[in-house]
Amino acid sequence: MKKIIILVHDGFFTQHLHEYQNIDLSVVEEALKRFDCEVKYLEYQDLANYNYQVDENAVYWCGSHQNISIKQYINDVLTARFYNRNNLVPSLDTVLAHENKGLMGILAAEKMLPYIKQNYRLADKISLPQQVSYPFVFKSLGGAGSKGVSLVKNQKQFLQSIKCTLRLDRSLKEVKEDARNIARKLLKRGEQARYLTQRAKFCEQEFIPELSSDYKVLVFWEKVFVLKRSVREGDFRASGSGCFEIQSTIDNVLAELAISCREKLSVPYCSLDFVTLPSGEYKLIEFQTCHFGPYTQISSEVFFRAGNIWGNTSSCVFESELVESMLSYVNETSI
C-alpha cells in the first residue's frame, strides 16, 4: 500500500477555478483510496517542526499558494526538507519556479525546453541594463493573467516599468532604507548607498510581433487538453484576455511537444503556455506544475491521448486527473 501525504496550509492544497478556491479534497482522497493508497494530511507548519522526521517511504504531494508570504514560507519548508530527497511531487525545482518567472526561465534552459528567449535581470532607477534589445516583453516575477506584463519599446518605457515594479515590491523597511540612502549620498557615502540601493527583479522576454493568440495546454501524464486564447484588440497579450476559443481538434505536433515538456520537467502534470512563431514553430512562454486552474480541462470538447483525439470529456474530473497522473508518475519513477 502506497502512503500519500498531502501537504496543506490551513487545509488548502491547490487552486480550482479561482486561486483562492481549494480543489475538492474529498474527491482526491476517494480516488486515492480506490488505488489502495493510504492518505494522510500534513500542515506545512507541522512539516517545519524541528523534531519532524520525513517518512522516506511516503510520497509527499504538494500544491502551492498565491499569497506571497505563505508561498515564501512553503518554499523555505520544502527546500529544507526535500533538497536532498526525491519523494516530493511535483519536483522541488518546479515548485520553487511557481511565482518566480526568473527562476522558471533559467530552469527551462537547463531542462532544454522549447522556451522563448528570456533573460533574468536586475535594475534600479539610475542604471538600466544596456544590453537589452527593444522592443521586449517586461515581466515581473509573480502574478497570473498578464499581471505585471508590459511591452517595452524604448528606454523611457523601460524606466517606467522599473519604477512601477520597485513601488509594488517595496516593503516599509525598504522605504526607510531608501530614505537613509538619500542621507548617505548627502554625507558623501555614495558607495554604501549604491550597495544598499534596492533593485527590481524582472524578465526580459523576446517579443513576438503580430501575435494574435496563444495556447493554454494542460497535460495530465499522457492526456492533453488545449484552449486557444486570442489577443485583445489593441493589446499584445492573450493571457487574461478572456477571449477563448474551444478546440474541436488538437494539433498532434503541439500535443506531443507538450507531453515532451512534461517529461523534461519530470512532473506528473503541468500547465503550459505556447505561442506560435511566424515560422509555425511552437515556443513555450510559461509553465506551472503545482498551482493552475482547470478551466482548459473543464471547457474542452476533446483531448489528445496516445496519438489520437478523444471526443468525450464528460468523465474527466480535474481532481481525478491530478490523482491518476500523480500515481502514474510515482509508479514510473519508483518513488
Short mmCIF file of C-alpha atoms in Angstrom, two decimals:
data_model
loop_
_atom_site.label_atom_id
_atom_site.label_comp_id
_atom_site.label_asym_id
_atom_site.label_seq_id
_atom_site.Cartn_x
_atom_site.Cartn_y
_atom_site.Cartn_z
CA MET A 1 0.00 0.00 0.00
CA LYS A 2 1.45 3.37 -1.08
CA LYS A 3 1.39 6.11 1.56
CA ILE A 4 0.49 9.56 0.23
CA ILE A 5 0.97 12.58 2.50
CA ILE A 6 -0.91 15.61 1.17
CA LEU A 7 0.71 18.89 2.24
CA VAL A 8 -1.69 21.73 3.04
CA HIS A 9 -1.78 25.22 4.51
CA ASP A 10 -4.83 25.65 6.74
CA GLY A 11 -6.38 22.80 4.75
CA PHE A 12 -5.63 24.41 1.36
CA PHE A 13 -3.84 22.20 -1.17
CA THR A 14 -4.03 23.88 -4.59
CA GLN A 15 -6.41 26.03 -6.60
CA HIS A 16 -9.55 25.18 -8.55
CA LEU A 17 -11.15 27.75 -10.88
CA HIS A 18 -10.15 30.64 -8.64
CA GLU A 19 -6.74 30.95 -6.99
CA TYR A 20 -8.32 31.10 -3.52
CA GLN A 21 -10.68 28.17 -4.14
CA ASN A 22 -9.39 24.79 -2.94
CA ILE A 23 -9.87 21.68 -5.01
CA ASP A 24 -12.27 19.08 -3.63
CA LEU A 25 -10.01 17.03 -1.39
CA SER A 26 -12.78 14.55 -0.66
CA VAL A 27 -12.73 13.58 -4.36
CA VAL A 28 -8.92 13.36 -4.21
CA GLU A 29 -8.99 11.15 -1.12
CA GLU A 30 -11.68 8.88 -2.56
CA ALA A 31 -9.73 8.47 -5.81
CA LEU A 32 -6.50 7.66 -3.94
CA LYS A 33 -8.24 5.04 -1.80
CA ARG A 34 -9.64 3.39 -4.94
CA PHE A 35 -6.00 2.81 -5.90
CA ASP A 36 -5.34 1.28 -2.48
CA CYS A 37 -3.38 4.26 -1.12
CA GLU A 38 -3.08 5.28 2.50
CA VAL A 39 -3.89 9.00 2.71
CA LYS A 40 -2.76 11.48 5.34
CA TYR A 41 -2.80 15.29 5.52
CA LEU A 42 0.07 17.32 6.90
CA GLU A 43 0.18 21.06 7.52
CA TYR A 44 3.33 22.84 6.34
CA GLN A 45 3.83 24.20 9.86
CA ASP A 46 3.93 20.64 11.19
CA LEU A 47 6.39 19.68 8.45
CA ALA A 48 8.53 22.63 9.63
CA ASN A 49 8.61 21.49 13.26
CA TYR A 50 12.17 20.90 14.44
CA ASN A 51 11.52 17.32 15.53
CA TYR A 52 9.58 16.24 12.44
CA GLN A 53 11.08 13.24 10.68
CA VAL A 54 10.43 12.86 6.95
CA ASP A 55 8.94 9.45 6.15
CA GLU A 56 11.32 8.12 3.49
CA ASN A 57 8.75 5.51 2.40
CA ALA A 58 5.96 8.01 1.79
CA VAL A 59 5.18 10.27 -1.15
CA TYR A 60 4.75 13.91 -0.14
CA TRP A 61 2.33 15.61 -2.51
CA CYS A 62 2.25 19.41 -2.61
CA GLY A 63 0.44 22.24 -4.32
CA SER A 64 1.26 25.91 -3.83
CA HIS A 65 -0.22 29.28 -2.85
CA GLN A 66 -0.66 32.74 -4.40
CA ASN A 67 -0.32 34.60 -1.09
CA ILE A 68 3.32 35.72 -1.32
CA SER A 69 4.16 35.40 2.39
CA ILE A 70 2.65 31.90 2.53
CA LYS A 71 4.34 30.94 -0.73
CA GLN A 72 7.74 32.02 0.58
CA TYR A 73 7.14 30.03 3.77
CA ILE A 74 6.19 26.92 1.76
CA ASN A 75 9.32 27.31 -0.38
CA ASP A 76 11.51 27.53 2.73
CA VAL A 77 10.00 24.44 4.33
CA LEU A 78 10.07 22.31 1.17
CA THR A 79 13.64 23.32 0.34
CA ALA A 80 14.89 22.43 3.81
CA ARG A 81 13.08 19.08 3.92
CA PHE A 82 13.40 17.84 0.32
CA TYR A 83 16.57 19.40 -1.10
CA ASN A 84 18.36 16.04 -0.93
CA ARG A 85 15.29 13.82 -1.24
CA ASN A 86 13.28 12.58 -4.23
CA ASN A 87 9.92 11.79 -2.60
CA LEU A 88 8.26 15.19 -3.19
CA VAL A 89 5.73 15.52 -6.01
CA PRO A 90 5.91 17.68 -8.12
CA SER A 91 9.69 18.07 -8.22
CA LEU A 92 11.09 20.73 -5.88
CA ASP A 93 12.75 22.84 -8.58
CA THR A 94 9.48 23.33 -10.45
CA VAL A 95 7.59 24.13 -7.23
CA LEU A 96 10.12 26.89 -6.48
CA ALA A 97 9.56 28.25 -10.01
CA HIS A 98 5.90 28.95 -9.22
CA GLU A 99 5.55 32.74 -8.75
CA ASN A 100 9.15 33.20 -9.93
CA LYS A 101 9.34 33.64 -13.71
CA GLY A 102 13.05 34.41 -13.50
CA LEU A 103 13.84 31.03 -11.98
CA MET A 104 11.35 29.49 -14.41
CA GLY A 105 13.25 30.74 -17.47
CA ILE A 106 16.64 29.54 -16.21
CA LEU A 107 15.14 26.17 -15.28
CA ALA A 108 13.61 25.91 -18.77
CA ALA A 109 17.05 26.43 -20.30
CA GLU A 110 18.62 23.81 -18.01
CA LYS A 111 15.93 21.28 -18.92
CA MET A 112 16.19 22.15 -22.63
CA LEU A 113 12.56 23.12 -23.02
CA PRO A 114 11.47 24.89 -26.24
CA TYR A 115 11.28 28.16 -24.30
CA ILE A 116 11.15 31.63 -25.81
CA LYS A 117 14.37 33.61 -25.35
CA GLN A 118 14.33 35.19 -21.89
CA ASN A 119 16.86 36.86 -19.60
CA TYR A 120 16.52 37.28 -15.84
CA ARG A 121 17.78 40.75 -14.86
CA LEU A 122 18.28 43.27 -12.07
CA ALA A 123 17.95 47.04 -12.48
CA ASP A 124 17.39 50.23 -10.50
CA LYS A 125 16.09 53.68 -11.41
CA ILE A 126 19.56 55.02 -12.17
CA SER A 127 21.39 52.36 -14.16
CA LEU A 128 19.38 50.34 -16.67
CA PRO A 129 20.94 47.29 -18.35
CA GLN A 130 22.45 48.41 -21.64
CA GLN A 131 22.40 45.00 -23.34
CA VAL A 132 18.61 44.80 -23.76
CA SER A 133 17.09 44.84 -27.24
CA TYR A 134 13.92 46.85 -27.85
CA PRO A 135 11.11 46.02 -28.08
CA PHE A 136 10.87 43.33 -25.42
CA VAL A 137 8.25 41.92 -23.06
CA PHE A 138 8.82 43.05 -19.46
CA LYS A 139 7.62 40.51 -16.90
CA SER A 140 7.59 40.87 -13.14
CA LEU A 141 8.37 37.62 -11.35
CA GLY A 142 4.93 36.80 -9.95
CA GLY A 143 1.31 37.13 -10.97
CA ALA A 144 -1.04 35.47 -13.45
CA GLY A 145 -3.36 36.59 -16.22
CA SER A 146 -0.89 39.14 -17.70
CA LYS A 147 -0.41 40.95 -14.39
CA GLY A 148 3.00 42.63 -14.33
CA VAL A 149 3.48 42.12 -18.08
CA SER A 150 4.13 45.06 -20.41
CA LEU A 151 5.63 45.78 -23.81
CA VAL A 152 8.74 47.97 -23.58
CA LYS A 153 9.66 49.80 -26.78
CA ASN A 154 12.22 52.32 -25.52
CA GLN A 155 14.30 53.44 -22.55
CA LYS A 156 11.55 55.71 -21.20
CA GLN A 157 9.05 52.84 -21.01
CA PHE A 158 11.77 50.62 -19.54
CA LEU A 159 12.35 53.12 -16.72
CA GLN A 160 8.60 53.37 -16.09
CA SER A 161 8.37 49.57 -15.75
CA ILE A 162 11.32 49.50 -13.34
CA LYS A 163 9.81 52.27 -11.18
CA CYS A 164 6.41 50.53 -11.13
CA THR A 165 8.00 47.22 -10.10
CA LEU A 166 10.00 48.88 -7.34
CA ARG A 167 6.89 50.62 -5.99
CA LEU A 168 4.86 47.42 -5.94
CA ASP A 169 7.60 45.28 -4.41
CA ARG A 170 8.84 47.68 -1.75
CA SER A 171 8.25 46.93 1.91
CA LEU A 172 8.13 49.60 4.65
CA LYS A 173 11.65 48.55 5.64
CA GLU A 174 12.88 49.20 2.10
CA VAL A 175 11.16 52.60 2.00
CA LYS A 176 13.08 53.54 5.15
CA GLU A 177 16.29 52.23 3.59
CA ASP A 178 15.72 54.46 0.55
CA ALA A 179 15.38 57.46 2.86
CA ARG A 180 18.63 56.52 4.59
CA ASN A 181 20.31 56.24 1.19
CA ILE A 182 19.40 59.86 0.42
CA ALA A 183 21.11 60.86 3.66
CA ARG A 184 24.15 58.72 2.82
CA LYS A 185 24.56 60.48 -0.52
CA LEU A 186 24.36 63.89 1.18
CA LEU A 187 27.05 62.70 3.58
CA LYS A 188 29.18 61.62 0.59
CA ARG A 189 28.76 57.93 1.39
CA GLY A 190 27.76 57.12 -2.17
CA GLU A 191 29.47 53.74 -2.33
CA GLN A 192 27.46 52.48 0.64
CA ALA A 193 24.26 53.98 -0.77
CA ARG A 194 24.85 52.29 -4.12
CA TYR A 195 25.47 48.92 -2.42
CA LEU A 196 22.19 49.15 -0.47
CA THR A 197 20.01 50.51 -3.32
CA GLN A 198 17.04 48.23 -3.97
CA ARG A 199 16.89 46.64 -7.42
CA ALA A 200 13.90 45.48 -9.44
CA LYS A 201 13.97 41.85 -10.49
CA PHE A 202 12.34 41.22 -13.86
CA CYS A 203 12.38 39.09 -17.01
CA GLU A 204 13.30 40.42 -20.43
CA GLN A 205 11.42 38.14 -22.81
CA GLU A 206 11.57 38.12 -26.59
CA PHE A 207 8.65 39.96 -28.24
CA ILE A 208 6.75 38.14 -30.99
CA PRO A 209 5.19 40.80 -33.29
CA GLU A 210 1.68 40.45 -34.69
CA LEU A 211 0.79 37.67 -32.28
CA SER A 212 -2.95 37.04 -32.48
CA SER A 213 -3.32 34.20 -29.98
CA ASP A 214 -1.62 31.65 -27.78
CA TYR A 215 -2.46 28.20 -26.43
CA LYS A 216 -3.07 27.14 -22.86
CA VAL A 217 -2.22 23.45 -22.66
CA LEU A 218 -2.86 21.19 -19.67
CA VAL A 219 -1.01 17.88 -19.58
CA PHE A 220 -2.07 15.09 -17.24
CA TRP A 221 0.54 12.39 -17.78
CA GLU A 222 -0.18 11.43 -21.43
CA LYS A 223 -3.52 13.22 -21.73
CA VAL A 224 -3.57 16.73 -23.26
CA PHE A 225 -6.24 19.46 -23.20
CA VAL A 226 -5.91 22.66 -25.27
CA LEU A 227 -7.56 26.08 -25.17
CA LYS A 228 -6.86 28.83 -27.71
CA ARG A 229 -6.72 32.37 -26.26
CA SER A 230 -7.00 35.39 -28.53
CA VAL A 231 -5.17 38.68 -28.04
CA ARG A 232 -7.38 41.61 -27.04
CA GLU A 233 -7.80 44.42 -29.55
CA GLY A 234 -5.05 47.00 -29.06
CA ASP A 235 -3.00 44.63 -26.86
CA PHE A 236 -0.23 42.07 -27.36
CA ARG A 237 -1.23 39.66 -24.56
CA ALA A 238 -3.54 36.67 -24.81
CA SER A 239 -3.28 35.57 -21.18
CA GLY A 240 -6.03 37.21 -19.14
CA SER A 241 -7.91 38.38 -22.25
CA GLY A 242 -10.98 36.24 -21.58
CA CYS A 243 -11.22 35.67 -25.35
CA PHE A 244 -11.31 31.88 -25.51
CA GLU A 245 -11.81 29.51 -28.43
CA ILE A 246 -12.81 25.95 -27.53
CA GLN A 247 -10.91 23.47 -29.69
CA SER A 248 -12.72 20.75 -31.62
CA THR A 249 -9.38 19.29 -32.72
CA ILE A 250 -5.81 19.32 -31.41
CA ASP A 251 -2.61 19.62 -33.40
CA ASN A 252 -0.67 16.38 -32.84
CA VAL A 253 2.61 18.31 -33.03
CA LEU A 254 1.54 20.61 -30.17
CA ALA A 255 0.21 17.71 -28.09
CA GLU A 256 3.36 15.62 -28.45
CA LEU A 257 5.52 18.67 -27.71
CA ALA A 258 3.51 19.33 -24.54
CA ILE A 259 3.99 15.74 -23.34
CA SER A 260 7.71 16.04 -24.07
CA CYS A 261 7.84 19.21 -21.94
CA ARG A 262 6.14 17.41 -19.04
CA GLU A 263 8.67 14.61 -19.30
CA LYS A 264 11.61 17.03 -19.32
CA LEU A 265 10.19 18.81 -16.27
CA SER A 266 9.92 15.39 -14.58
CA VAL A 267 6.43 16.00 -13.22
CA PRO A 268 3.09 14.15 -13.44
CA TYR A 269 1.12 17.10 -14.81
CA CYS A 270 1.64 20.70 -15.87
CA SER A 271 0.12 23.82 -17.38
CA LEU A 272 1.95 25.17 -20.44
CA ASP A 273 1.54 28.44 -22.38
CA PHE A 274 2.63 28.22 -26.02
CA VAL A 275 2.90 30.83 -28.78
CA THR A 276 3.39 30.20 -32.49
CA LEU A 277 6.28 31.86 -34.30
CA PRO A 278 5.84 33.17 -37.88
CA SER A 279 7.71 30.02 -38.96
CA GLY A 280 4.97 27.88 -37.42
CA GLU A 281 7.23 26.64 -34.63
CA TYR A 282 5.71 26.42 -31.14
CA LYS A 283 7.55 28.16 -28.29
CA LEU A 284 6.85 27.88 -24.58
CA ILE A 285 6.47 31.19 -22.70
CA GLU A 286 5.48 29.93 -19.21
CA PHE A 287 4.82 26.73 -17.29
CA GLN A 288 3.29 25.73 -13.96
CA THR A 289 3.44 22.37 -12.22
CA CYS A 290 1.84 22.80 -8.81
CA HIS A 291 -0.80 25.55 -8.96
CA PHE A 292 -3.02 26.07 -12.01
CA GLY A 293 -6.73 26.20 -12.72
CA PRO A 294 -8.84 23.59 -14.53
CA TYR A 295 -10.73 25.84 -16.98
CA THR A 296 -8.94 24.43 -20.04
CA GLN A 297 -9.77 20.87 -19.00
CA ILE A 298 -13.33 21.67 -17.91
CA SER A 299 -14.21 23.57 -21.10
CA SER A 300 -12.59 21.17 -23.57
CA GLU A 301 -14.68 19.19 -26.04
CA VAL A 302 -11.80 16.86 -26.91
CA PHE A 303 -8.47 15.70 -25.54
CA PHE A 304 -5.38 14.08 -27.03
CA ARG A 305 -4.09 10.72 -25.85
CA ALA A 306 -1.75 8.12 -27.32
CA GLY A 307 -1.71 9.67 -30.80
CA ASN A 308 -5.48 10.02 -31.07
CA ILE A 309 -8.11 12.69 -30.44
CA TRP A 310 -10.81 11.64 -27.99
CA GLY A 311 -14.17 13.38 -28.10
CA ASN A 312 -15.81 12.54 -24.78
CA THR A 313 -14.53 14.67 -21.88
CA SER A 314 -17.56 14.24 -19.60
CA SER A 315 -15.74 11.75 -17.37
CA CYS A 316 -12.64 13.98 -16.99
CA VAL A 317 -12.73 15.36 -13.45
CA PHE A 318 -9.88 17.73 -12.54
CA GLU A 319 -9.17 16.17 -9.15
CA SER A 320 -9.21 12.65 -10.62
CA GLU A 321 -6.86 13.69 -13.42
CA LEU A 322 -4.40 15.03 -10.83
CA VAL A 323 -4.56 11.82 -8.80
CA GLU A 324 -4.18 9.43 -11.74
CA SER A 325 -1.29 11.45 -13.19
CA MET A 326 0.48 11.63 -9.85
CA LEU A 327 0.18 7.87 -9.31
CA SER A 328 1.40 7.15 -12.87
CA TYR A 329 4.44 9.31 -12.14
CA VAL A 330 5.09 7.62 -8.78
CA ASN A 331 4.83 4.15 -10.33
CA GLU A 332 7.15 5.00 -13.23
CA THR A 333 9.79 6.73 -11.11
CA SER A 334 9.57 4.14 -8.30
CA ILE A 335 9.37 6.75 -5.54
#
